[in-house]
């Protein structure tokens, strides 16, 4: 397999190769080994959430309500205790 990276990413990989003495193949293999399980877990979680919405087990929250909740929570965090 051949992989091409943006110059800045390639420079970081080259630096890691130089600093660690590991081959680019081994560095990328290790990175993907750590990334793949996380990606699988995220996909499973998103699929489960979608299934919950589609089946009606959970109800979606309108976007404006989500924003209002987040603003309220953010304001509460900024306020000193007891004020």
N, CA, C and O atoms as a CHARMM CRD file, in Angstrom:
* protein
*
  332
    1    1 UNK  N      0.85400  -1.16800   0.00000 PROA 1      0.00000
    2    1 UNK  CA     0.00000   0.00000   0.00000 PROA 1      0.00000
    3    1 UNK  C      0.89600   1.22600   0.00000 PROA 1      0.00000
    4    1 UNK  O      1.91200   1.27600   0.69400 PROA 1      0.00000
    5    2 UNK  N      0.50600   2.19300  -0.77700 PROA 2      0.00000
    6    2 UNK  CA     1.24700   3.44700  -0.81500 PROA 2      0.00000
    7    2 UNK  C      0.33800   4.54300  -0.29800 PROA 2      0.00000
    8    2 UNK  O     -0.81900   4.65300  -0.70400 PROA 2      0.00000
    9    3 UNK  N      0.87900   5.36300   0.61600 PROA 3      0.00000
   10    3 UNK  CA     0.10200   6.42900   1.22700 PROA 3      0.00000
   11    3 UNK  C      0.85200   7.74100   1.02500 PROA 3      0.00000
   12    3 UNK  O      2.06800   7.80700   1.20800 PROA 3      0.00000
   13    4 UNK  N      0.12400   8.77400   0.65000 PROA 4      0.00000
   14    4 UNK  CA     0.71200  10.09900   0.45400 PROA 4      0.00000
   15    4 UNK  C      0.11600  11.05100   1.48600 PROA 4      0.00000
   16    4 UNK  O     -1.08700  11.03200   1.75100 PROA 4      0.00000
   17    5 UNK  N      0.96900  11.87200   2.05500 PROA 5      0.00000
   18    5 UNK  CA     0.55500  12.80800   3.08600 PROA 5      0.00000
   19    5 UNK  C      0.84800  14.23200   2.65200 PROA 5      0.00000
   20    5 UNK  O      1.69500  14.47900   1.79300 PROA 5      0.00000
   21    6 UNK  N      0.13600  15.15700   3.26100 PROA 6      0.00000
   22    6 UNK  CA     0.43600  16.57400   3.07100 PROA 6      0.00000
   23    6 UNK  C      1.85800  16.80700   3.58400 PROA 6      0.00000
   24    6 UNK  O      2.30900  16.10500   4.48900 PROA 6      0.00000
   25    7 UNK  N      2.55800  17.77200   3.02200 PROA 7      0.00000
   26    7 UNK  CA     3.95500  18.00100   3.42500 PROA 7      0.00000
   27    7 UNK  C      4.16600  18.19000   4.92400 PROA 7      0.00000
   28    7 UNK  O      5.15100  17.69700   5.47400 PROA 7      0.00000
   29    8 UNK  N      3.25500  18.89700   5.59000 PROA 8      0.00000
   30    8 UNK  CA     3.43800  19.10500   7.03300 PROA 8      0.00000
   31    8 UNK  C      3.30200  17.80800   7.81700 PROA 8      0.00000
   32    8 UNK  O      4.02800  17.59300   8.78700 PROA 8      0.00000
   33    9 UNK  N      2.38600  16.94600   7.40900 PROA 9      0.00000
   34    9 UNK  CA     2.21900  15.64700   8.07700 PROA 9      0.00000
   35    9 UNK  C      3.43500  14.76900   7.79000 PROA 9      0.00000
   36    9 UNK  O      3.94600  14.09300   8.68300 PROA 9      0.00000
   37   10 UNK  N      3.88900  14.78400   6.55300 PROA 10     0.00000
   38   10 UNK  CA     5.07000  13.99100   6.19100 PROA 10     0.00000
   39   10 UNK  C      6.28200  14.44000   7.00000 PROA 10     0.00000
   40   10 UNK  O      7.08700  13.60900   7.42300 PROA 10     0.00000
   41   11 UNK  N      6.41700  15.73700   7.21900 PROA 11     0.00000
   42   11 UNK  CA     7.53600  16.24600   8.01100 PROA 11     0.00000
   43   11 UNK  C      7.47500  15.73500   9.44500 PROA 11     0.00000
   44   11 UNK  O      8.50800  15.40400  10.02700 PROA 11     0.00000
   45   12 UNK  N      6.28800  15.66800  10.01400 PROA 12     0.00000
   46   12 UNK  CA     6.13700  15.15000  11.37800 PROA 12     0.00000
   47   12 UNK  C      6.48000  13.66200  11.43400 PROA 12     0.00000
   48   12 UNK  O      7.12600  13.20400  12.37700 PROA 12     0.00000
   49   13 UNK  N      6.05000  12.92000  10.43100 PROA 13     0.00000
   50   13 UNK  CA     6.37700  11.49700  10.37400 PROA 13     0.00000
   51   13 UNK  C      7.89100  11.32300  10.24500 PROA 13     0.00000
   52   13 UNK  O      8.48800  10.50300  10.94200 PROA 13     0.00000
   53   14 UNK  N      8.49900  12.09000   9.35900 PROA 14     0.00000
   54   14 UNK  CA     9.95200  12.01800   9.16900 PROA 14     0.00000
   55   14 UNK  C     10.69200  12.33600  10.46600 PROA 14     0.00000
   56   14 UNK  O     11.70300  11.70900  10.78400 PROA 14     0.00000
   57   15 UNK  N     10.18300  13.30900  11.20300 PROA 15     0.00000
   58   15 UNK  CA    10.80900  13.67900  12.47200 PROA 15     0.00000
   59   15 UNK  C     10.70100  12.52400  13.46900 PROA 15     0.00000
   60   15 UNK  O     11.66400  12.20200  14.16400 PROA 15     0.00000
   61   16 UNK  N      9.51000  11.90000  13.53300 PROA 16     0.00000
   62   16 UNK  CA     9.33400  10.76000  14.43900 PROA 16     0.00000
   63   16 UNK  C     10.23800   9.59100  14.04600 PROA 16     0.00000
   64   16 UNK  O     10.80700   8.92500  14.91100 PROA 16     0.00000
   65   17 UNK  N     10.36800   9.34800  12.76400 PROA 17     0.00000
   66   17 UNK  CA    11.24800   8.28400  12.28700 PROA 17     0.00000
   67   17 UNK  C     12.67200   8.57000  12.76400 PROA 17     0.00000
   68   17 UNK  O     13.35600   7.67800  13.26500 PROA 17     0.00000
   69   18 UNK  N     13.10400   9.80100  12.60700 PROA 18     0.00000
   70   18 UNK  CA    14.44800  10.19500  12.99900 PROA 18     0.00000
   71   18 UNK  C     14.65200  10.07800  14.50800 PROA 18     0.00000
   72   18 UNK  O     15.67800   9.57400  14.96500 PROA 18     0.00000
   73   19 UNK  N     13.67100  10.54700  15.27600 PROA 19     0.00000
   74   19 UNK  CA    13.79700  10.56300  16.73400 PROA 19     0.00000
   75   19 UNK  C     13.68300   9.18300  17.36700 PROA 19     0.00000
   76   19 UNK  O     14.34300   8.89700  18.36600 PROA 19     0.00000
   77   20 UNK  N     12.85000   8.33300  16.78700 PROA 20     0.00000
   78   20 UNK  CA    12.59300   7.02600  17.40600 PROA 20     0.00000
   79   20 UNK  C     13.40900   5.89900  16.80000 PROA 20     0.00000
   80   20 UNK  O     13.59200   4.85200  17.42200 PROA 20     0.00000
   81   21 UNK  N     13.90200   6.11100  15.58300 PROA 21     0.00000
   82   21 UNK  CA    14.63800   5.04100  14.91700 PROA 21     0.00000
   83   21 UNK  C     13.73000   3.95300  14.36300 PROA 21     0.00000
   84   21 UNK  O     14.21000   2.90800  13.92300 PROA 21     0.00000
   85   22 UNK  N     12.44700   4.18600  14.37900 PROA 22     0.00000
   86   22 UNK  CA    11.48600   3.21200  13.85900 PROA 22     0.00000
   87   22 UNK  C     11.22900   3.52500  12.38700 PROA 22     0.00000
   88   22 UNK  O     11.41900   4.65400  11.93500 PROA 22     0.00000
   89   23 UNK  N     10.80400   2.52500  11.66400 PROA 23     0.00000
   90   23 UNK  CA    10.51800   2.73400  10.24400 PROA 23     0.00000
   91   23 UNK  C      9.18100   3.43700  10.08000 PROA 23     0.00000
   92   23 UNK  O      8.32200   3.33900  10.95600 PROA 23     0.00000
   93   24 UNK  N      8.99000   4.14600   8.96900 PROA 24     0.00000
   94   24 UNK  CA     7.69300   4.78000   8.72300 PROA 24     0.00000
   95   24 UNK  C      6.55600   3.74900   8.71400 PROA 24     0.00000
   96   24 UNK  O      5.46900   4.02000   9.22400 PROA 24     0.00000
   97   25 UNK  N      6.80600   2.57200   8.13600 PROA 25     0.00000
   98   25 UNK  CA     5.77200   1.53900   8.10500 PROA 25     0.00000
   99   25 UNK  C      5.33000   1.15200   9.51400 PROA 25     0.00000
  100   25 UNK  O      4.13600   1.01500   9.78000 PROA 25     0.00000
  101   26 UNK  N      6.30400   0.97600  10.42000 PROA 26     0.00000
  102   26 UNK  CA     5.96900   0.55500  11.78500 PROA 26     0.00000
  103   26 UNK  C      5.23900   1.67300  12.53300 PROA 26     0.00000
  104   26 UNK  O      4.28200   1.41000  13.26100 PROA 26     0.00000
  105   27 UNK  N      5.68600   2.91600  12.35600 PROA 27     0.00000
  106   27 UNK  CA     5.00100   4.03400  13.01100 PROA 27     0.00000
  107   27 UNK  C      3.54000   4.11600  12.56900 PROA 27     0.00000
  108   27 UNK  O      2.64300   4.26400  13.39800 PROA 27     0.00000
  109   28 UNK  N      3.31100   4.01900  11.27800 PROA 28     0.00000
  110   28 UNK  CA     1.94500   4.12900  10.76300 PROA 28     0.00000
  111   28 UNK  C      1.10300   2.90800  11.13500 PROA 28     0.00000
  112   28 UNK  O     -0.09400   3.02800  11.39500 PROA 28     0.00000
  113   29 UNK  N      1.72800   1.74800  11.15700 PROA 29     0.00000
  114   29 UNK  CA     0.99400   0.54200  11.57400 PROA 29     0.00000
  115   29 UNK  C      0.52500   0.68900  13.01900 PROA 29     0.00000
  116   29 UNK  O     -0.62100   0.37500  13.33800 PROA 29     0.00000
  117   30 UNK  N      1.41100   1.16500  13.89000 PROA 30     0.00000
  118   30 UNK  CA     1.03700   1.36000  15.29100 PROA 30     0.00000
  119   30 UNK  C     -0.05200   2.42600  15.44200 PROA 30     0.00000
  120   30 UNK  O     -0.97100   2.27500  16.24800 PROA 30     0.00000
  121   31 UNK  N      0.06100   3.50200  14.66300 PROA 31     0.00000
  122   31 UNK  CA    -0.95300   4.55500  14.72800 PROA 31     0.00000
  123   31 UNK  C     -2.31400   4.01900  14.30600 PROA 31     0.00000
  124   31 UNK  O     -3.32000   4.29600  14.95800 PROA 31     0.00000
  125   32 UNK  N     -2.35100   3.26000  13.23000 PROA 32     0.00000
  126   32 UNK  CA    -3.61700   2.70800  12.74900 PROA 32     0.00000
  127   32 UNK  C     -4.16500   1.65400  13.71300 PROA 32     0.00000
  128   32 UNK  O     -5.37800   1.52900  13.88200 PROA 32     0.00000
  129   33 UNK  N     -3.27300   0.90500  14.33700 PROA 33     0.00000
  130   33 UNK  CA    -3.71900  -0.10000  15.31000 PROA 33     0.00000
  131   33 UNK  C     -4.43500   0.56800  16.47200 PROA 33     0.00000
  132   33 UNK  O     -5.37200  -0.00500  17.02900 PROA 33     0.00000
  133   34 UNK  N     -4.01300   1.76700  16.84700 PROA 34     0.00000
  134   34 UNK  CA    -4.68800   2.49900  17.91400 PROA 34     0.00000
  135   34 UNK  C     -5.94500   3.20400  17.43000 PROA 34     0.00000
  136   34 UNK  O     -6.90800   3.35300  18.18300 PROA 34     0.00000
  137   35 UNK  N     -5.93800   3.63100  16.19000 PROA 35     0.00000
  138   35 UNK  CA    -7.05200   4.39500  15.63200 PROA 35     0.00000
  139   35 UNK  C     -8.23900   3.50500  15.25400 PROA 35     0.00000
  140   35 UNK  O     -9.39100   3.86700  15.49600 PROA 35     0.00000
  141   36 UNK  N     -7.95700   2.35700  14.66900 PROA 36     0.00000
  142   36 UNK  CA    -9.03200   1.50300  14.15100 PROA 36     0.00000
  143   36 UNK  C    -10.04600   1.09900  15.22500 PROA 36     0.00000
  144   36 UNK  O    -11.24600   1.22600  14.98200 PROA 36     0.00000
  145   37 UNK  N     -9.62400   0.62000  16.39700 PROA 37     0.00000
  146   37 UNK  CA   -10.62800   0.24800  17.41300 PROA 37     0.00000
  147   37 UNK  C    -11.48300   1.43300  17.85800 PROA 37     0.00000
  148   37 UNK  O    -12.67700   1.27900  18.11200 PROA 37     0.00000
  149   38 UNK  N    -10.87500   2.60900  17.95000 PROA 38     0.00000
  150   38 UNK  CA   -11.62600   3.80400  18.33100 PROA 38     0.00000
  151   38 UNK  C    -12.65400   4.15900  17.26000 PROA 38     0.00000
  152   38 UNK  O    -13.78300   4.53600  17.57500 PROA 38     0.00000
  153   39 UNK  N    -12.26200   4.03600  16.00600 PROA 39     0.00000
  154   39 UNK  CA   -13.17700   4.30800  14.90600 PROA 39     0.00000
  155   39 UNK  C    -14.34200   3.31000  14.90000 PROA 39     0.00000
  156   39 UNK  O    -15.49300   3.69600  14.69600 PROA 39     0.00000
  157   40 UNK  N    -14.03900   2.04100  15.12300 PROA 40     0.00000
  158   40 UNK  CA   -15.09300   1.01700  15.17400 PROA 40     0.00000
  159   40 UNK  C    -16.06100   1.31300  16.31400 PROA 40     0.00000
  160   40 UNK  O    -17.27600   1.22300  16.13900 PROA 40     0.00000
  161   41 UNK  N    -15.52000   1.66900  17.48700 PROA 41     0.00000
  162   41 UNK  CA   -16.37200   1.98100  18.64200 PROA 41     0.00000
  163   41 UNK  C    -17.26800   3.19200  18.35200 PROA 41     0.00000
  164   41 UNK  O    -18.45000   3.18700  18.69400 PROA 41     0.00000
  165   42 UNK  N    -16.71300   4.20800  17.73300 PROA 42     0.00000
  166   42 UNK  CA   -17.48800   5.40200  17.39700 PROA 42     0.00000
  167   42 UNK  C    -18.59200   5.07300  16.40600 PROA 42     0.00000
  168   42 UNK  O    -19.72800   5.51500  16.57900 PROA 42     0.00000
  169   43 UNK  N    -18.27600   4.30000  15.36600 PROA 43     0.00000
  170   43 UNK  CA   -19.28200   3.90400  14.37800 PROA 43     0.00000
  171   43 UNK  C    -20.40800   3.11000  15.04200 PROA 43     0.00000
  172   43 UNK  O    -21.58200   3.34000  14.75100 PROA 43     0.00000
  173   44 UNK  N    -20.05800   2.18000  15.93100 PROA 44     0.00000
  174   44 UNK  CA   -21.07700   1.37600  16.62300 PROA 44     0.00000
  175   44 UNK  C    -21.98600   2.26300  17.47300 PROA 44     0.00000
  176   44 UNK  O    -23.20000   2.06500  17.51100 PROA 44     0.00000
  177   45 UNK  N    -21.38400   3.24800  18.15800 PROA 45     0.00000
  178   45 UNK  CA   -22.17200   4.14900  18.99000 PROA 45     0.00000
  179   45 UNK  C    -23.10800   4.98200  18.12600 PROA 45     0.00000
  180   45 UNK  O    -24.28000   5.14500  18.46300 PROA 45     0.00000
  181   46 UNK  N    -22.60200   5.51300  17.01100 PROA 46     0.00000
  182   46 UNK  CA   -23.44500   6.32500  16.13600 PROA 46     0.00000
  183   46 UNK  C    -24.56800   5.49300  15.51700 PROA 46     0.00000
  184   46 UNK  O    -25.70300   5.96100  15.42200 PROA 46     0.00000
  185   47 UNK  N    -24.26400   4.27900  15.10200 PROA 47     0.00000
  186   47 UNK  CA   -25.29500   3.40900  14.55200 PROA 47     0.00000
  187   47 UNK  C    -26.36700   3.09600  15.59200 PROA 47     0.00000
  188   47 UNK  O    -27.55600   3.06700  15.27500 PROA 47     0.00000
  189   48 UNK  N    -25.94900   2.86400  16.82500 PROA 48     0.00000
  190   48 UNK  CA   -26.89400   2.57700  17.89900 PROA 48     0.00000
  191   48 UNK  C    -27.79500   3.78200  18.16200 PROA 48     0.00000
  192   48 UNK  O    -29.00400   3.63500  18.34300 PROA 48     0.00000
  193   49 UNK  N    -27.19500   4.98200  18.18000 PROA 49     0.00000
  194   49 UNK  CA   -27.98300   6.20100  18.40300 PROA 49     0.00000
  195   49 UNK  C    -28.99000   6.41000  17.26300 PROA 49     0.00000
  196   49 UNK  O    -30.14500   6.77300  17.48900 PROA 49     0.00000
  197   50 UNK  N    -28.52100   6.17400  16.05000 PROA 50     0.00000
  198   50 UNK  CA   -29.41300   6.30500  14.89200 PROA 50     0.00000
  199   50 UNK  C    -30.56900   5.32000  15.00600 PROA 50     0.00000
  200   50 UNK  O    -31.72300   5.68100  14.77300 PROA 50     0.00000
  201   51 UNK  N    -30.25900   4.07200  15.36500 PROA 51     0.00000
  202   51 UNK  CA   -31.30700   3.05400  15.52200 PROA 51     0.00000
  203   51 UNK  C    -32.31000   3.46200  16.59400 PROA 51     0.00000
  204   51 UNK  O    -33.51300   3.25700  16.43600 PROA 51     0.00000
  205   52 UNK  N    -31.80300   4.04900  17.70300 PROA 52     0.00000
  206   52 UNK  CA   -32.69200   4.50600  18.77300 PROA 52     0.00000
  207   52 UNK  C    -33.62900   5.60400  18.27300 PROA 52     0.00000
  208   52 UNK  O    -34.81900   5.59900  18.58700 PROA 52     0.00000
  209   53 UNK  N    -33.09800   6.53600  17.50100 PROA 53     0.00000
  210   53 UNK  CA   -33.93400   7.60800  16.94600 PROA 53     0.00000
  211   53 UNK  C    -34.94500   7.05900  15.94800 PROA 53     0.00000
  212   53 UNK  O    -36.12700   7.40100  15.98800 PROA 53     0.00000
  213   54 UNK  N    -34.46200   6.20800  15.05900 PROA 54     0.00000
  214   54 UNK  CA   -35.32600   5.66900  14.00800 PROA 54     0.00000
  215   54 UNK  C    -36.47200   4.84300  14.58000 PROA 54     0.00000
  216   54 UNK  O    -37.58900   4.88400  14.06300 PROA 54     0.00000
  217   55 UNK  N    -36.19700   4.09400  15.64400 PROA 55     0.00000
  218   55 UNK  CA   -37.22100   3.23300  16.23400 PROA 55     0.00000
  219   55 UNK  C    -38.18500   4.00400  17.13600 PROA 55     0.00000
  220   55 UNK  O    -39.24700   3.49200  17.48800 PROA 55     0.00000
  221   56 UNK  N    -37.82300   5.22200  17.50700 PROA 56     0.00000
  222   56 UNK  CA   -38.67400   6.00400  18.39300 PROA 56     0.00000
  223   56 UNK  C    -38.36600   5.79100  19.85900 PROA 56     0.00000
  224   56 UNK  O    -39.06700   6.33600  20.71300 PROA 56     0.00000
  225   57 UNK  N    -37.33000   5.01000  20.18500 PROA 57     0.00000
  226   57 UNK  CA   -36.97100   4.78900  21.59400 PROA 57     0.00000
  227   57 UNK  C    -36.52600   6.09100  22.26000 PROA 57     0.00000
  228   57 UNK  O    -36.70200   6.27600  23.46500 PROA 57     0.00000
  229   58 UNK  N    -35.95900   6.97500  21.47600 PROA 58     0.00000
  230   58 UNK  CA   -35.59100   8.29800  21.99100 PROA 58     0.00000
  231   58 UNK  C    -36.13100   9.34300  21.02500 PROA 58     0.00000
  232   58 UNK  O    -36.30900   9.07400  19.83600 PROA 58     0.00000
  233   59 UNK  N    -36.37900  10.49900  21.53300 PROA 59     0.00000
  234   59 UNK  CA   -36.91200  11.58600  20.72100 PROA 59     0.00000
  235   59 UNK  C    -35.80300  12.60500  20.45700 PROA 59     0.00000
  236   59 UNK  O    -35.02400  12.91900  21.35800 PROA 59     0.00000
  237   60 UNK  N    -35.72800  13.11400  19.24500 PROA 60     0.00000
  238   60 UNK  CA   -34.71800  14.13400  18.95600 PROA 60     0.00000
  239   60 UNK  C    -35.04300  15.43800  19.68000 PROA 60     0.00000
  240   60 UNK  O    -36.20200  15.73600  19.96900 PROA 60     0.00000
  241   61 UNK  N    -34.01500  16.19100  19.96000 PROA 61     0.00000
  242   61 UNK  CA   -34.17300  17.49600  20.59800 PROA 61     0.00000
  243   61 UNK  C    -33.96400  18.54600  19.51300 PROA 61     0.00000
  244   61 UNK  O    -32.94700  18.51500  18.82000 PROA 61     0.00000
  245   62 UNK  N    -34.90000  19.47100  19.35300 PROA 62     0.00000
  246   62 UNK  CA   -34.73200  20.51900  18.33900 PROA 62     0.00000
  247   62 UNK  C    -33.44200  21.30900  18.56700 PROA 62     0.00000
  248   62 UNK  O    -33.03400  21.52900  19.70800 PROA 62     0.00000
  249   63 UNK  N    -32.81000  21.73000  17.47800 PROA 63     0.00000
  250   63 UNK  CA   -31.53900  22.42500  17.55100 PROA 63     0.00000
  251   63 UNK  C    -31.56700  23.66100  18.43000 PROA 63     0.00000
  252   63 UNK  O    -30.62800  23.89700  19.19000 PROA 63     0.00000
  253   64 UNK  N    -32.62000  24.45100  18.34100 PROA 64     0.00000
  254   64 UNK  CA   -32.67000  25.66600  19.15500 PROA 64     0.00000
  255   64 UNK  C    -32.75600  25.34100  20.64600 PROA 64     0.00000
  256   64 UNK  O    -32.26000  26.10100  21.47800 PROA 64     0.00000
  257   65 UNK  N    -33.38300  24.21400  20.98400 PROA 65     0.00000
  258   65 UNK  CA   -33.45200  23.79400  22.38600 PROA 65     0.00000
  259   65 UNK  C    -32.08200  23.33300  22.87400 PROA 65     0.00000
  260   65 UNK  O    -31.69900  23.60700  24.01100 PROA 65     0.00000
  261   66 UNK  N    -31.35100  22.63600  22.01800 PROA 66     0.00000
  262   66 UNK  CA   -29.99700  22.20200  22.37800 PROA 66     0.00000
  263   66 UNK  C    -29.12200  23.42100  22.65700 PROA 66     0.00000
  264   66 UNK  O    -28.40500  23.46000  23.65800 PROA 66     0.00000
  265   67 UNK  N    -29.18200  24.40700  21.77900 PROA 67     0.00000
  266   67 UNK  CA   -28.37700  25.61800  21.95400 PROA 67     0.00000
  267   67 UNK  C    -28.75500  26.32300  23.25500 PROA 67     0.00000
  268   67 UNK  O    -27.88000  26.78500  23.98800 PROA 67     0.00000
  269   68 UNK  N    -30.04300  26.40600  23.54200 PROA 68     0.00000
  270   68 UNK  CA   -30.49300  27.05900  24.77700 PROA 68     0.00000
  271   68 UNK  C    -29.97500  26.31400  26.00600 PROA 68     0.00000
  272   68 UNK  O    -29.53500  26.93700  26.97200 PROA 68     0.00000
  273   69 UNK  N    -30.02500  25.00000  25.97100 PROA 69     0.00000
  274   69 UNK  CA   -29.51900  24.20500  27.10000 PROA 69     0.00000
  275   69 UNK  C    -28.02400  24.41600  27.29200 PROA 69     0.00000
  276   69 UNK  O    -27.55500  24.58300  28.41800 PROA 69     0.00000
  277   70 UNK  N    -27.27000  24.40900  26.18200 PROA 70     0.00000
  278   70 UNK  CA   -25.82400  24.58200  26.27600 PROA 70     0.00000
  279   70 UNK  C    -25.46800  25.97500  26.79400 PROA 70     0.00000
  280   70 UNK  O    -24.54100  26.12300  27.58900 PROA 70     0.00000
  281   71 UNK  N    -26.20200  26.99600  26.34500 PROA 71     0.00000
  282   71 UNK  CA   -25.95000  28.35700  26.82900 PROA 71     0.00000
  283   71 UNK  C    -26.23500  28.47400  28.31500 PROA 71     0.00000
  284   71 UNK  O    -25.48800  29.12300  29.04800 PROA 71     0.00000
  285   72 UNK  N    -27.30700  27.85100  28.75500 PROA 72     0.00000
  286   72 UNK  CA   -27.66800  27.89000  30.17700 PROA 72     0.00000
  287   72 UNK  C    -26.59500  27.19600  31.00700 PROA 72     0.00000
  288   72 UNK  O    -26.19200  27.69900  32.05600 PROA 72     0.00000
  289   73 UNK  N    -26.13500  26.04300  30.53700 PROA 73     0.00000
  290   73 UNK  CA   -25.10400  25.30400  31.25500 PROA 73     0.00000
  291   73 UNK  C    -23.79800  26.10100  31.28200 PROA 73     0.00000
  292   73 UNK  O    -23.11400  26.14600  32.30500 PROA 73     0.00000
  293   74 UNK  N    -23.46100  26.71700  30.17300 PROA 74     0.00000
  294   74 UNK  CA   -22.24400  27.52000  30.09000 PROA 74     0.00000
  295   74 UNK  C    -22.32200  28.71800  31.04500 PROA 74     0.00000
  296   74 UNK  O    -21.35400  29.03600  31.73600 PROA 74     0.00000
  297   75 UNK  N    -23.46600  29.36600  31.07400 PROA 75     0.00000
  298   75 UNK  CA   -23.63800  30.52300  31.97100 PROA 75     0.00000
  299   75 UNK  C    -23.53700  30.09000  33.42200 PROA 75     0.00000
  300   75 UNK  O    -22.96300  30.81400  34.23500 PROA 75     0.00000
  301   76 UNK  N    -24.07600  28.93700  33.76600 PROA 76     0.00000
  302   76 UNK  CA   -24.00000  28.44100  35.13200 PROA 76     0.00000
  303   76 UNK  C    -22.56800  28.15500  35.52600 PROA 76     0.00000
  304   76 UNK  O    -22.20600  28.34400  36.68700 PROA 76     0.00000
  305   77 UNK  N    -21.75700  27.71200  34.61100 PROA 77     0.00000
  306   77 UNK  CA   -20.34800  27.41800  34.90600 PROA 77     0.00000
  307   77 UNK  C    -19.54600  28.70600  35.10700 PROA 77     0.00000
  308   77 UNK  O    -18.58600  28.73000  35.87700 PROA 77     0.00000
  309   78 UNK  N    -19.94400  29.77300  34.41300 PROA 78     0.00000
  310   78 UNK  CA   -19.23000  31.04200  34.53000 PROA 78     0.00000
  311   78 UNK  C    -19.60500  31.79700  35.80300 PROA 78     0.00000
  312   78 UNK  O    -18.82800  32.61900  36.28900 PROA 78     0.00000
  313   79 UNK  N    -20.78100  31.52500  36.34000 PROA 79     0.00000
  314   79 UNK  CA   -21.25100  32.23500  37.52400 PROA 79     0.00000
  315   79 UNK  C    -20.54400  31.69200  38.77000 PROA 79     0.00000
  316   79 UNK  O    -20.42900  30.47900  38.94400 PROA 79     0.00000
  317   80 UNK  N    -20.07300  32.59000  39.62600 PROA 80     0.00000
  318   80 UNK  CA   -19.44500  32.12200  40.87900 PROA 80     0.00000
  319   80 UNK  C    -20.48000  31.44600  41.75200 PROA 80     0.00000
  320   80 UNK  O    -21.65400  31.81600  41.72000 PROA 80     0.00000
  321   81 UNK  N    -20.06300  30.45800  42.53400 PROA 81     0.00000
  322   81 UNK  CA   -21.01400  29.77500  43.43100 PROA 81     0.00000
  323   81 UNK  C    -21.69600  30.74800  44.37500 PROA 81     0.00000
  324   81 UNK  O    -21.05400  31.66000  44.89600 PROA 81     0.00000
  325   82 UNK  N    -22.98300  30.56600  44.60000 PROA 82     0.00000
  326   82 UNK  CA   -23.75300  31.36700  45.52000 PROA 82     0.00000
  327   82 UNK  C    -24.18300  32.72400  44.97800 PROA 82     0.00000
  328   82 UNK  O    -24.67400  33.56400  45.73100 PROA 82     0.00000
  329   83 UNK  N    -24.00100  32.94500  43.67200 PROA 83     0.00000
  330   83 UNK  CA   -24.40800  34.25600  43.14100 PROA 83     0.00000
  331   83 UNK  C    -25.73100  34.17700  42.46200 PROA 83     0.00000
  332   83 UNK  O    -26.22700  35.18400  41.95800 PROA 83     0.00000
